[in-house]
Short mmCIF file of C-alpha atoms in Angstrom, two decimals:
data_model
loop_
_atom_site.label_atom_id
_atom_site.label_comp_id
_atom_site.label_asym_id
_atom_site.label_seq_id
_atom_site.Cartn_x
_atom_site.Cartn_y
_atom_site.Cartn_z
CA PRO J 212 20.21 -30.36 4.07
CA PRO J 213 20.23 -27.99 1.09
CA ILE J 214 17.95 -28.77 -1.82
CA ASN J 215 19.15 -28.17 -5.36
CA VAL J 216 16.61 -26.71 -7.77
CA SER J 217 17.38 -26.29 -11.44
CA GLY J 218 15.55 -24.13 -13.92
CA PHE J 219 15.83 -21.31 -16.39
CA GLY J 220 14.68 -17.73 -16.68
CA LEU J 221 13.80 -15.41 -19.53
CA ASN J 222 13.87 -11.64 -19.24
CA LEU J 223 12.77 -9.86 -22.42
CA ASN J 224 12.19 -6.19 -23.13
CA TYR J 225 11.54 -5.41 -26.79
CA GLN J 226 10.14 -2.23 -28.31
CA PHE J 227 9.01 -1.94 -31.93
CA LEU J 228 7.87 1.56 -32.86
CA LYS J 229 5.48 2.48 -30.02
CA ILE J 230 4.68 -1.08 -28.86
CA LEU J 231 6.65 -2.44 -25.90
CA VAL J 232 6.68 -6.12 -24.89
CA GLU J 233 8.13 -7.06 -21.50
CA THR J 234 8.36 -10.43 -19.82
CA ASN J 235 10.08 -12.01 -16.86
CA THR J 236 9.57 -15.78 -16.81
CA SER J 237 11.01 -18.51 -14.60
CA TYR J 238 10.62 -22.27 -14.92
CA TYR J 239 11.92 -24.73 -12.34
CA PHE J 240 12.61 -28.44 -12.87
CA ASN J 241 11.92 -31.07 -10.20
CA ASN J 242 10.56 -28.69 -7.56
CA ASP J 243 8.03 -31.17 -6.14
CA ASN J 244 9.80 -31.33 -2.77
CA VAL J 245 10.52 -27.61 -2.49
CA ILE J 246 8.28 -25.37 -0.39
CA GLY J 247 7.19 -22.01 -1.83
CA VAL J 248 8.79 -22.27 -5.30
CA PRO J 249 6.24 -22.37 -8.15
CA GLU J 250 6.79 -24.56 -11.18
CA VAL J 251 6.30 -21.53 -13.46
CA GLN J 252 6.31 -17.80 -12.71
CA PHE J 253 5.36 -15.42 -15.54
CA VAL J 254 4.96 -11.66 -15.58
CA GLY J 255 4.42 -10.13 -19.00
CA GLY J 256 3.13 -6.93 -20.42
CA LEU J 257 2.05 -5.34 -23.67
CA TYR J 258 2.25 -1.54 -23.64
CA LEU J 259 2.02 1.59 -25.72
CA LYS J 260 5.17 3.56 -24.89
CA SER J 261 6.18 6.77 -26.57
CA LYS J 262 6.45 10.53 -26.29
CA PHE J 263 3.52 12.64 -27.45
CA PHE J 264 2.63 16.32 -27.88
CA GLY J 265 6.05 17.51 -28.94
CA ASP J 266 7.87 15.34 -26.35
CA ASN J 267 5.86 16.98 -23.52
CA LEU J 268 4.18 13.70 -22.48
CA ASN J 269 6.16 10.51 -21.91
CA LEU J 270 3.46 7.80 -21.79
CA LYS J 271 3.44 4.11 -20.90
CA SER J 272 0.05 2.41 -20.97
CA GLY J 273 -1.04 -1.19 -21.30
CA PHE J 274 -1.74 -4.51 -19.66
CA THR J 275 0.35 -6.66 -17.32
CA PHE J 276 -0.47 -10.37 -16.96
CA TYR J 277 0.69 -12.46 -14.00
CA TYR J 278 0.71 -16.26 -13.82
CA THR J 279 2.00 -18.22 -10.84
CA GLY J 280 2.06 -22.00 -11.26
CA LYS J 281 1.20 -24.52 -8.61
CA ARG J 282 3.43 -24.64 -5.56
CA ASN J 283 3.78 -26.47 -2.29
CA SER J 284 3.22 -24.57 0.91
CA TYR J 285 2.69 -25.19 4.59
CA SER J 286 -0.83 -25.06 6.03
CA GLU J 287 -1.69 -23.75 9.49
CA GLU J 288 -1.27 -27.30 10.79
CA ARG J 289 2.27 -27.42 9.28
CA GLU J 290 1.13 -29.92 6.67
CA ILE J 291 2.21 -29.57 3.05
CA VAL J 292 -0.62 -28.45 0.75
CA VAL J 293 -0.65 -27.67 -2.96
CA VAL J 294 -1.57 -24.11 -3.89
CA GLU J 295 -3.34 -24.03 -7.24
CA PRO J 296 -2.09 -21.82 -10.11
CA SER J 297 -3.31 -18.24 -10.19
CA THR J 298 -3.65 -15.46 -12.77
CA LYS J 299 -4.09 -11.72 -12.58
CA LEU J 300 -4.45 -8.94 -15.16
CA ASP J 301 -3.67 -5.28 -14.45
CA PHE J 302 -4.09 -2.14 -16.54
CA ILE J 303 -1.58 0.69 -16.07
CA LEU J 304 -1.33 4.21 -17.42
CA ILE J 305 1.69 6.28 -16.43
CA GLY J 306 2.45 9.69 -17.90
CA GLU J 307 5.29 12.07 -17.23
CA ILE J 308 4.36 15.65 -18.15
CA GLN J 309 7.22 17.95 -19.18
CA GLU J 310 9.57 16.07 -16.82
CA LEU J 311 7.82 17.85 -13.90
CA ALA J 312 4.77 15.79 -13.01
CA ILE J 313 3.94 12.10 -13.04
CA VAL J 314 0.35 10.95 -13.24
CA TYR J 315 -0.55 7.29 -12.87
CA PHE J 316 -3.67 5.17 -12.95
CA VAL J 317 -3.63 1.46 -12.10
CA TRP J 318 -6.57 -0.95 -12.24
CA GLU J 319 -5.32 -4.06 -10.42
CA ASN J 320 -6.83 -7.53 -10.72
CA MET J 321 -9.29 -6.39 -13.39
CA PHE J 322 -11.30 -9.62 -13.39
CA ASP J 323 -11.38 -9.84 -9.57
CA ASN J 324 -9.74 -13.29 -9.44
CA GLN J 325 -9.82 -14.80 -5.98
CA TYR J 326 -6.48 -16.49 -5.41
CA PHE J 327 -3.83 -17.38 -2.85
CA ILE J 328 -0.06 -17.34 -3.05
CA THR J 329 0.19 -18.44 0.58
CA PRO J 330 -2.70 -20.53 1.96
CA TYR J 331 -5.17 -18.63 4.15
CA TYR J 332 -3.85 -15.23 3.00
CA PRO J 333 -6.02 -14.09 0.08
CA MET J 334 -4.50 -11.63 -2.36
CA PRO J 335 -6.08 -8.19 -2.85
CA GLU J 336 -9.35 -7.94 -4.71
CA ARG J 337 -9.97 -5.65 -7.67
CA SER J 338 -8.79 -2.14 -6.91
CA ILE J 339 -8.08 1.19 -8.58
CA ARG J 340 -5.22 3.49 -7.66
CA PHE J 341 -4.61 7.01 -8.89
CA GLY J 342 -1.63 9.16 -8.10
CA LEU J 343 0.04 12.45 -8.87
CA SER J 344 3.63 13.47 -8.20
CA TRP J 345 4.69 17.03 -8.89
CA GLU J 346 8.22 18.40 -8.64
CA LEU J 347 7.96 21.94 -7.30
CA PHE J 348 11.60 22.92 -7.05
CA ASN J 349 14.52 21.60 -9.05
#
């Protein structure tokens, strides 16, 4: 039988001068009997976003915070277990140079939080990614 879940969501993108605030938040009511749906899901960021050096560098840099509330999940024995809330903080720096090249740097899970979204499947540890994309021909 289908299960009805009610809730609300908030999606906000607001920029004031060079400061950008982004959030995507969901809250669900009465989800105690639902598998895999967290009570609260929050992804929010605070960034510096602007063009610099005579509009030659389009930059977005800042922090992204993730919060996943407690949720019910199945264990390996097909029993229902409660997965505790988890948090994660990432740092990102993305720059587009003269609309030709994109350089990015991401430091994921800065505080090396050990957490699960699905039991027995740990999420990635602290990591750093660096990338470069260059458009040769247009």
